[in-house]
Amino acid sequence: MILTSAEQAMLDGKQGKSTQKAMEILATLGRIYRADRMVPVKSVQIAGVSYDNLGEAGLDWLQEMADGGGKTRVLTTLNPAGMDIKNWQSLGIDPGFARNQGRVIDAFEKMGATATCTCTPYLVGNLPQFGEHIAWAESSAICYANSVIGARTNREGGPSALAAALTGVTPNYGYHQEEFRRPSLTFKVGVKLSNTSDFSLLGMLIGRKIEATGNKLIPYIQGIEAASLEDLKAFCASIATYGGTGLFHMENITPEVSQFKPPIETLKVSQAELDDTIQSLSNANSEEVDFVSLGCPHLSIHEIARLAELLNGKLVKKEFWITTARPTREIADHLGYSLIIEQSGAKFAVDTCCVVAPIRGRFRAMTTDSAKACYYASGKNHFNVLFKPFEEVVGEALK
Ligand code: F3S
């Protein structure tokens, strides 16, 4: 792999110890994936921010990088942390955990990262352009950036994303290159999609079919007439979770699709399969539910407006977390939505989510409209789950 003189200087330690380590990580990755060179990135999104996932070893490494003089060279945003950074007490977070989570955020901020802890950075100022190279690590956001925006990123891990932030470059391989963005399997979708939860289920179904092939295929999706930002946000989270998909092309919807012909190998997606997917997802009933969560991925301001409309003048009867980015919450404050929502007893869980917060075993069963949240709620947090559309999730909270 050819390095520029500036990149070689970083590798030789001329820009400090942390930058040297960062360049070592990237050069090693570049060699493994046979990259020809580095490409400059416009922004970075770092995952692995919750202390619940990082643990002490992860925090030690971050502090070492911060103490070694590492400074971000491009816009760098963070994925959700393990708690609402300002309002963690109301979510029942342990003070010891809060102290450690604070140390994680301090280390990132010392390096120049922006602590907008969200998995929807594209809604709050980290919005790449078509064709731009970026280095992102949150799976749903990667899928959104590659597919819906047409930006270019591989699925980075926490360390490689931080390394890209500290050097401003990433190895040129995979989704950064034209030839690795071609679709390889067509999906003909013959289902009725009425809301974001239908898109969430569709992403899960297509993701499972890709997973079953045993290959990391790029789907070319036909048969969808329209999709809102929120529909695509939900679809990206599911297809990335269940299929490991970082890029898809969707006829009439995504920006690169016209460059390609549909691949000959085709799979069909039927309404009966979608109905079966709903059944397979839930293992709890309404009576068991003691936790309600909306906002996986983090809610947009349109979704918060709808929520305020549904909760206006009502009182929730269960622990109900609304997860979103802090800047989105601030817009909701200005528009009066936050007051309506909080008067209902529902809680904003800003900067965090029901998956990365340390709530393992704290609830019996959770209801949500996100197939991704269902996957991790049972796998990581040991909750039973009840999957429902957005409006019905709110209905469950009011029962
Ligand atoms: Fe975001 Fe947490 Fe879901 S990071 S995509 S809300 S699991």
Short mmCIF file of C-alpha atoms and ligand atoms in Angstrom, two decimals:
data_model
loop_
_atom_site.label_atom_id
_atom_site.label_comp_id
_atom_site.label_asym_id
_atom_site.label_seq_id
_atom_site.Cartn_x
_atom_site.Cartn_y
_atom_site.Cartn_z
CA MET A 1 0.00 0.00 0.00
CA ILE A 2 1.37 3.40 -0.94
CA LEU A 3 1.29 6.05 1.78
CA THR A 4 1.66 9.78 1.16
CA SER A 5 4.54 11.51 2.93
CA ALA A 6 2.09 12.97 5.48
CA GLU A 7 0.67 9.50 6.22
CA GLN A 8 4.18 8.01 6.45
CA ALA A 9 5.13 10.75 8.92
CA MET A 10 2.17 9.76 11.10
CA LEU A 11 3.27 6.12 10.92
CA ASP A 12 6.80 7.13 11.89
CA GLY A 13 5.46 8.83 15.03
CA LYS A 14 6.14 12.41 13.93
CA GLN A 15 2.60 13.47 14.90
CA GLY A 16 2.65 11.89 18.34
CA LYS A 17 2.10 8.48 19.89
CA SER A 18 -1.68 8.18 19.46
CA THR A 19 -1.65 9.25 15.83
CA GLN A 20 1.12 6.71 15.24
CA LYS A 21 -0.97 3.94 16.81
CA ALA A 22 -3.97 5.03 14.77
CA MET A 23 -1.98 4.89 11.53
CA GLU A 24 -0.59 1.47 12.50
CA ILE A 25 -4.17 0.17 12.86
CA LEU A 26 -5.17 1.56 9.46
CA ALA A 27 -2.00 0.37 7.69
CA THR A 28 -2.54 -3.15 9.09
CA LEU A 29 -6.17 -3.15 7.93
CA GLY A 30 -5.08 -1.83 4.55
CA ARG A 31 -2.58 -4.69 4.17
CA ILE A 32 -5.17 -7.32 5.20
CA TYR A 33 -7.76 -6.04 2.72
CA ARG A 34 -5.17 -5.25 0.00
CA ALA A 35 -5.97 -1.55 -0.17
CA ASP A 36 -3.82 0.35 -2.69
CA ARG A 37 -3.80 3.59 -0.66
CA MET A 38 -5.63 5.62 1.99
CA VAL A 39 -8.56 7.90 1.12
CA PRO A 40 -9.32 11.09 3.05
CA VAL A 41 -12.61 10.90 4.99
CA LYS A 42 -15.05 13.75 5.49
CA SER A 43 -16.48 12.51 8.78
CA VAL A 44 -16.33 9.73 11.36
CA GLN A 45 -19.02 8.08 13.49
CA ILE A 46 -17.66 6.06 16.41
CA ALA A 47 -19.56 3.13 17.97
CA GLY A 48 -18.71 1.32 21.20
CA VAL A 49 -19.40 4.35 23.40
CA SER A 50 -21.47 2.73 26.15
CA TYR A 51 -19.40 1.72 29.17
CA ASP A 52 -21.69 -1.34 29.29
CA ASN A 53 -20.06 -2.54 26.04
CA LEU A 54 -16.58 -1.05 26.49
CA GLY A 55 -15.78 -2.14 30.04
CA GLU A 56 -12.61 -1.06 31.84
CA ALA A 57 -10.26 -2.46 29.18
CA GLY A 58 -11.94 -0.40 26.43
CA LEU A 59 -11.91 2.70 28.60
CA ASP A 60 -8.19 2.24 29.41
CA TRP A 61 -7.42 2.13 25.69
CA LEU A 62 -9.44 5.30 25.02
CA GLN A 63 -7.70 7.14 27.85
CA GLU A 64 -4.33 6.03 26.56
CA MET A 65 -5.19 7.42 23.11
CA ALA A 66 -6.44 10.68 24.65
CA ASP A 67 -3.35 11.02 26.91
CA GLY A 68 -1.10 10.27 23.93
CA GLY A 69 -2.19 13.54 22.33
CA GLY A 70 -4.67 12.12 19.81
CA LYS A 71 -6.83 14.83 18.19
CA THR A 72 -9.60 14.35 15.65
CA ARG A 73 -8.91 15.81 12.20
CA VAL A 74 -12.48 15.60 10.84
CA LEU A 75 -16.03 15.93 12.20
CA THR A 76 -16.39 13.02 14.63
CA THR A 77 -19.67 12.08 16.28
CA LEU A 78 -20.43 9.34 18.80
CA ASN A 79 -22.95 6.53 18.95
CA PRO A 80 -25.36 6.31 21.92
CA ALA A 81 -23.79 6.06 25.38
CA GLY A 82 -25.08 3.89 28.23
CA MET A 83 -27.16 6.68 29.75
CA ASP A 84 -28.68 10.11 29.30
CA ILE A 85 -25.57 12.13 30.06
CA LYS A 86 -27.42 14.93 31.88
CA ASN A 87 -30.47 13.11 33.21
CA TRP A 88 -29.27 9.60 34.04
CA GLN A 89 -30.80 9.49 37.54
CA SER A 90 -34.38 9.51 36.21
CA LEU A 91 -33.58 6.38 34.18
CA GLY A 92 -32.44 4.50 37.30
CA ILE A 93 -28.77 4.33 36.25
CA ASP A 94 -26.31 3.33 38.97
CA PRO A 95 -24.01 6.23 40.07
CA GLY A 96 -20.92 4.02 39.66
CA PHE A 97 -21.86 3.31 36.06
CA ALA A 98 -22.58 7.02 35.49
CA ARG A 99 -19.08 7.91 36.75
CA ASN A 100 -17.45 5.45 34.36
CA GLN A 101 -19.63 6.53 31.44
CA GLY A 102 -18.57 10.12 32.19
CA ARG A 103 -14.89 9.06 31.95
CA VAL A 104 -15.59 7.56 28.51
CA ILE A 105 -17.21 10.76 27.25
CA ASP A 106 -14.37 12.85 28.74
CA ALA A 107 -11.78 10.77 26.86
CA PHE A 108 -13.63 11.19 23.56
CA GLU A 109 -14.13 14.91 24.12
CA LYS A 110 -10.45 15.37 25.02
CA MET A 111 -9.69 14.00 21.55
CA GLY A 112 -12.14 16.44 19.92
CA ALA A 113 -15.14 14.17 19.27
CA THR A 114 -18.58 15.75 19.48
CA ALA A 115 -20.68 14.05 22.13
CA THR A 116 -23.94 14.04 20.20
CA CYS A 117 -24.46 10.44 21.20
CA THR A 118 -26.77 9.17 18.52
CA CYS A 119 -27.13 6.44 15.92
CA THR A 120 -28.78 8.96 13.55
CA PRO A 121 -25.89 11.42 13.10
CA TYR A 122 -27.31 12.28 9.66
CA LEU A 123 -30.29 13.94 11.42
CA VAL A 124 -28.17 16.20 13.61
CA GLY A 125 -25.40 17.70 11.50
CA ASN A 126 -23.17 14.80 10.46
CA LEU A 127 -24.76 14.50 7.01
CA PRO A 128 -22.40 13.30 4.27
CA GLN A 129 -22.91 14.02 0.58
CA PHE A 130 -23.27 11.61 -2.31
CA GLY A 131 -19.94 9.96 -3.18
CA GLU A 132 -18.13 11.25 -0.09
CA HIS A 133 -15.76 8.91 1.76
CA ILE A 134 -16.51 8.54 5.46
CA ALA A 135 -15.56 6.08 8.22
CA TRP A 136 -18.60 5.11 10.28
CA ALA A 137 -19.10 2.32 12.76
CA GLU A 138 -22.81 2.20 13.66
CA SER A 139 -24.36 -0.54 11.51
CA SER A 140 -27.73 1.13 10.85
CA ALA A 141 -26.10 4.48 10.07
CA ILE A 142 -23.53 2.86 7.75
CA CYS A 143 -26.33 1.20 5.81
CA TYR A 144 -28.22 4.51 5.61
CA ALA A 145 -25.14 6.51 4.56
CA ASN A 146 -24.09 4.01 1.86
CA SER A 147 -27.53 3.19 0.50
CA VAL A 148 -29.83 6.17 1.01
CA ILE A 149 -27.23 8.96 0.71
CA GLY A 150 -24.69 7.26 -1.58
CA ALA A 151 -21.73 8.10 0.68
CA ARG A 152 -18.98 5.48 1.01
CA THR A 153 -18.01 3.67 4.17
CA ASN A 154 -17.03 0.21 5.29
CA ARG A 155 -18.39 -1.17 8.53
CA GLU A 156 -15.71 0.11 10.88
CA GLY A 157 -15.07 -1.20 14.36
CA GLY A 158 -14.66 1.20 17.30
CA PRO A 159 -10.81 1.28 17.08
CA SER A 160 -10.62 1.67 13.29
CA ALA A 161 -13.22 4.47 13.34
CA LEU A 162 -11.24 6.29 16.05
CA ALA A 163 -8.06 5.72 14.03
CA ALA A 164 -9.73 7.33 10.98
CA ALA A 165 -10.77 10.29 13.15
CA LEU A 166 -7.22 10.82 14.44
CA THR A 167 -5.60 10.58 10.99
CA GLY A 168 -8.37 11.84 8.67
CA VAL A 169 -7.99 8.81 6.35
CA THR A 170 -9.14 5.22 5.89
CA PRO A 171 -7.85 2.36 3.70
CA ASN A 172 -9.32 2.31 0.18
CA TYR A 173 -11.08 -1.05 -0.09
CA GLY A 174 -14.61 -2.53 -0.01
CA TYR A 175 -17.46 -0.04 -0.26
CA HIS A 176 -15.02 2.80 -0.98
CA GLN A 177 -14.48 1.31 -4.42
CA GLU A 178 -16.98 1.39 -7.29
CA GLU A 179 -16.68 -2.30 -8.17
CA PHE A 180 -17.60 -3.45 -4.66
CA ARG A 181 -20.87 -1.51 -4.65
CA ARG A 182 -22.52 -3.60 -7.38
CA PRO A 183 -25.69 -5.50 -6.42
CA SER A 184 -25.51 -9.29 -6.52
CA LEU A 185 -29.03 -10.52 -5.72
CA THR A 186 -32.45 -9.18 -6.73
CA PHE A 187 -35.38 -9.14 -4.30
CA LYS A 188 -38.87 -8.80 -5.79
CA VAL A 189 -41.03 -7.42 -2.99
CA GLY A 190 -44.73 -8.21 -3.26
CA VAL A 191 -45.99 -6.92 0.09
CA LYS A 192 -48.08 -4.00 1.31
CA LEU A 193 -46.00 -1.57 3.37
CA SER A 194 -48.14 0.76 5.47
CA ASN A 195 -45.79 2.12 8.14
CA THR A 196 -42.22 2.17 9.48
CA SER A 197 -42.70 -1.07 11.39
CA ASP A 198 -43.54 -2.81 8.07
CA PHE A 199 -40.22 -1.51 6.73
CA SER A 200 -38.52 -2.77 9.87
CA LEU A 201 -40.01 -6.24 9.28
CA LEU A 202 -39.12 -6.18 5.59
CA GLY A 203 -35.48 -5.37 6.46
CA MET A 204 -35.47 -8.29 8.87
CA LEU A 205 -36.94 -10.68 6.29
CA ILE A 206 -34.56 -9.68 3.48
CA GLY A 207 -31.67 -9.67 5.97
CA ARG A 208 -32.49 -13.23 7.04
CA LYS A 209 -32.65 -14.37 3.41
CA ILE A 210 -29.23 -12.84 2.75
CA GLU A 211 -27.83 -14.42 5.90
CA ALA A 212 -29.17 -17.81 4.74
CA THR A 213 -27.11 -17.59 1.53
CA GLY A 214 -23.96 -17.55 3.67
CA ASN A 215 -22.57 -14.65 1.61
CA LYS A 216 -22.37 -10.91 2.14
CA LEU A 217 -24.55 -10.05 -0.87
CA ILE A 218 -25.63 -6.56 -1.91
CA PRO A 219 -29.39 -6.61 -2.53
CA TYR A 220 -31.16 -4.89 -5.43
CA ILE A 221 -34.72 -4.37 -4.22
CA GLN A 222 -37.73 -4.02 -6.53
CA GLY A 223 -41.39 -3.36 -5.84
CA ILE A 224 -41.31 -0.51 -3.32
CA GLU A 225 -43.10 2.59 -4.56
CA ALA A 226 -42.24 5.10 -1.86
CA ALA A 227 -40.36 5.29 1.43
CA SER A 228 -39.99 8.13 3.92
CA LEU A 229 -36.76 8.97 5.76
CA GLU A 230 -38.20 7.19 8.80
CA ASP A 231 -39.13 4.08 6.77
CA LEU A 232 -35.60 3.86 5.39
CA LYS A 233 -34.06 4.48 8.82
CA ALA A 234 -36.06 1.52 10.19
CA PHE A 235 -35.29 -0.67 7.16
CA CYS A 236 -31.54 0.03 7.42
CA ALA A 237 -31.43 -0.91 11.11
CA SER A 238 -33.14 -4.27 10.46
CA ILE A 239 -31.33 -5.35 7.31
CA ALA A 240 -27.99 -4.50 8.95
CA THR A 241 -28.89 -6.47 12.09
CA TYR A 242 -30.32 -9.58 10.46
CA GLY A 243 -28.28 -9.68 7.25
CA GLY A 244 -25.07 -7.82 8.14
CA THR A 245 -25.92 -5.60 5.15
CA GLY A 246 -24.05 -2.33 4.78
CA LEU A 247 -25.36 -1.37 1.33
CA PHE A 248 -28.51 -2.01 -0.73
CA HIS A 249 -29.99 -0.50 -3.84
CA MET A 250 -33.75 0.12 -4.04
CA GLU A 251 -35.53 0.91 -7.33
CA ASN A 252 -37.11 4.40 -7.43
CA ILE A 253 -35.61 5.24 -4.03
CA THR A 254 -31.81 5.09 -3.66
CA PRO A 255 -29.38 7.26 -5.65
CA GLU A 256 -27.05 4.69 -7.22
CA VAL A 257 -29.68 2.22 -8.38
CA SER A 258 -29.89 3.59 -11.96
CA GLN A 259 -26.22 2.67 -12.51
CA PHE A 260 -27.05 -1.04 -12.31
CA LYS A 261 -29.20 -3.69 -13.94
CA PRO A 262 -31.07 -6.04 -11.60
CA PRO A 263 -28.96 -9.18 -10.99
CA ILE A 264 -30.42 -12.31 -12.64
CA GLU A 265 -30.51 -14.35 -9.44
CA THR A 266 -33.81 -13.37 -7.83
CA LEU A 267 -35.66 -14.10 -4.60
CA LYS A 268 -39.29 -13.20 -3.94
CA VAL A 269 -40.66 -11.67 -0.76
CA SER A 270 -44.33 -12.45 -0.16
CA GLN A 271 -46.98 -11.09 2.18
CA ALA A 272 -47.29 -14.53 3.81
CA GLU A 273 -43.57 -14.46 4.67
CA LEU A 274 -43.90 -10.97 6.15
CA ASP A 275 -46.83 -12.12 8.29
CA ASP A 276 -44.76 -15.11 9.51
CA THR A 277 -41.91 -12.72 10.39
CA ILE A 278 -44.22 -10.77 12.71
CA GLN A 279 -45.23 -13.97 14.46
CA SER A 280 -41.63 -15.16 14.87
CA LEU A 281 -40.51 -11.89 16.40
CA SER A 282 -42.71 -11.66 19.49
CA ASN A 283 -42.53 -14.01 22.46
CA ALA A 284 -44.41 -11.89 25.04
CA ASN A 285 -48.05 -10.93 25.40
CA SER A 286 -49.53 -7.63 26.38
CA GLU A 287 -50.02 -8.56 30.07
CA GLU A 288 -46.33 -9.32 30.55
CA VAL A 289 -45.08 -6.00 29.15
CA ASP A 290 -43.51 -3.75 31.81
CA PHE A 291 -41.21 -1.68 29.56
CA VAL A 292 -42.01 0.32 26.44
CA SER A 293 -39.42 1.84 24.16
CA LEU A 294 -39.56 3.85 20.94
CA GLY A 295 -36.55 5.22 19.13
CA CYS A 296 -34.44 2.44 17.62
CA PRO A 297 -32.89 4.02 15.61
CA HIS A 298 -33.24 7.37 17.40
CA LEU A 299 -36.51 9.18 16.68
CA SER A 300 -36.74 12.00 14.16
CA ILE A 301 -38.57 15.21 15.01
CA HIS A 302 -41.52 14.04 12.86
CA GLU A 303 -41.84 10.89 14.96
CA ILE A 304 -41.66 12.93 18.17
CA ALA A 305 -44.43 15.20 16.85
CA ARG A 306 -46.61 12.12 16.20
CA LEU A 307 -45.84 10.79 19.67
CA ALA A 308 -46.86 14.09 21.29
CA GLU A 309 -50.12 13.92 19.37
CA LEU A 310 -50.78 10.38 20.62
CA LEU A 311 -49.87 11.13 24.25
CA ASN A 312 -51.56 14.52 24.55
CA GLY A 313 -53.66 14.62 27.74
CA LYS A 314 -53.00 10.96 28.60
CA LEU A 315 -51.01 9.15 31.29
CA VAL A 316 -48.72 6.20 30.65
CA LYS A 317 -48.85 3.24 33.04
CA LYS A 318 -45.50 1.62 32.26
CA GLU A 319 -41.86 2.65 32.16
CA PHE A 320 -41.70 4.30 28.72
CA TRP A 321 -38.40 5.46 27.18
CA ILE A 322 -38.24 7.75 24.18
CA THR A 323 -34.76 7.58 22.72
CA THR A 324 -33.46 10.32 20.48
CA ALA A 325 -30.49 12.60 19.87
CA ARG A 326 -30.04 15.54 22.22
CA PRO A 327 -30.31 18.16 19.41
CA THR A 328 -33.59 16.54 18.25
CA ARG A 329 -34.90 16.70 21.82
CA GLU A 330 -33.95 20.39 21.94
CA ILE A 331 -36.03 21.07 18.82
CA ALA A 332 -38.88 19.14 20.48
CA ASP A 333 -38.49 21.41 23.54
CA HIS A 334 -38.88 24.52 21.36
CA LEU A 335 -41.92 23.12 19.61
CA GLY A 336 -43.66 22.17 22.87
CA TYR A 337 -43.64 18.41 22.18
CA SER A 338 -41.34 17.55 25.09
CA LEU A 339 -43.71 19.10 27.64
CA ILE A 340 -46.70 17.12 26.34
CA ILE A 341 -44.69 13.89 26.31
CA GLU A 342 -43.24 14.37 29.80
CA GLN A 343 -46.62 15.34 31.24
CA SER A 344 -47.83 11.90 30.16
CA GLY A 345 -45.15 10.29 32.36
CA ALA A 346 -43.08 9.01 29.41
CA LYS A 347 -39.33 9.70 29.77
CA PHE A 348 -36.86 11.03 27.29
CA ALA A 349 -33.77 8.82 27.29
CA VAL A 350 -31.52 11.15 25.31
CA ASP A 351 -27.95 10.09 24.28
CA THR A 352 -28.76 6.41 24.90
CA CYS A 353 -31.10 3.58 23.95
CA CYS A 354 -32.82 0.48 25.32
CA VAL A 355 -30.01 -1.71 23.97
CA VAL A 356 -26.82 0.01 25.13
CA ALA A 357 -28.08 1.17 28.55
CA PRO A 358 -27.15 -1.15 31.46
CA ILE A 359 -30.65 -2.57 32.00
CA ARG A 360 -30.00 -6.30 31.56
CA GLY A 361 -32.70 -8.29 33.37
CA ARG A 362 -34.35 -5.14 34.80
CA PHE A 363 -37.65 -5.69 32.94
CA ARG A 364 -39.69 -8.75 32.10
CA ALA A 365 -40.93 -7.83 28.64
CA MET A 366 -40.49 -4.88 26.29
CA THR A 367 -42.74 -3.65 23.51
CA THR A 368 -41.28 -1.73 20.58
CA ASP A 369 -41.75 -1.10 16.86
CA SER A 370 -38.15 -1.99 15.97
CA ALA A 371 -37.02 -5.45 14.86
CA LYS A 372 -33.44 -4.46 15.75
CA ALA A 373 -34.44 -3.53 19.31
CA CYS A 374 -36.26 -6.90 19.61
CA TYR A 375 -33.11 -8.76 18.53
CA TYR A 376 -30.88 -7.13 21.16
CA ALA A 377 -33.53 -6.87 23.88
CA SER A 378 -33.74 -10.64 24.01
CA GLY A 379 -30.12 -11.41 23.11
CA LYS A 380 -28.35 -8.84 25.26
CA ASN A 381 -30.85 -7.74 27.88
CA HIS A 382 -32.76 -11.00 28.38
CA PHE A 383 -36.24 -9.42 27.95
CA ASN A 384 -39.17 -11.05 26.22
CA VAL A 385 -40.43 -8.86 23.39
CA LEU A 386 -43.68 -7.78 21.82
CA PHE A 387 -43.33 -6.19 18.38
CA LYS A 388 -46.08 -3.73 17.37
CA PRO A 389 -46.52 -0.73 15.05
CA PHE A 390 -45.69 2.72 16.50
CA GLU A 391 -49.28 3.70 17.40
CA GLU A 392 -49.95 0.34 19.07
CA VAL A 393 -46.73 0.57 21.08
CA VAL A 394 -48.04 3.84 22.52
CA GLY A 395 -51.35 2.06 23.20
CA GLU A 396 -49.47 -0.60 25.21
CA ALA A 397 -47.89 2.11 27.38
CA LEU A 398 -51.33 3.51 28.17
CA LYS A 399 -52.84 0.14 29.26
FE1 F3S B 1 -29.58 3.07 17.71
FE2 F3S B 1 -29.53 1.69 19.93
FE3 F3S B 1 -31.11 0.95 17.97
S1 F3S B 1 -27.79 2.51 18.88
S2 F3S B 1 -30.08 1.61 16.11
S3 F3S B 1 -31.24 2.87 19.15
S4 F3S B 1 -29.85 -0.39 19.20
#
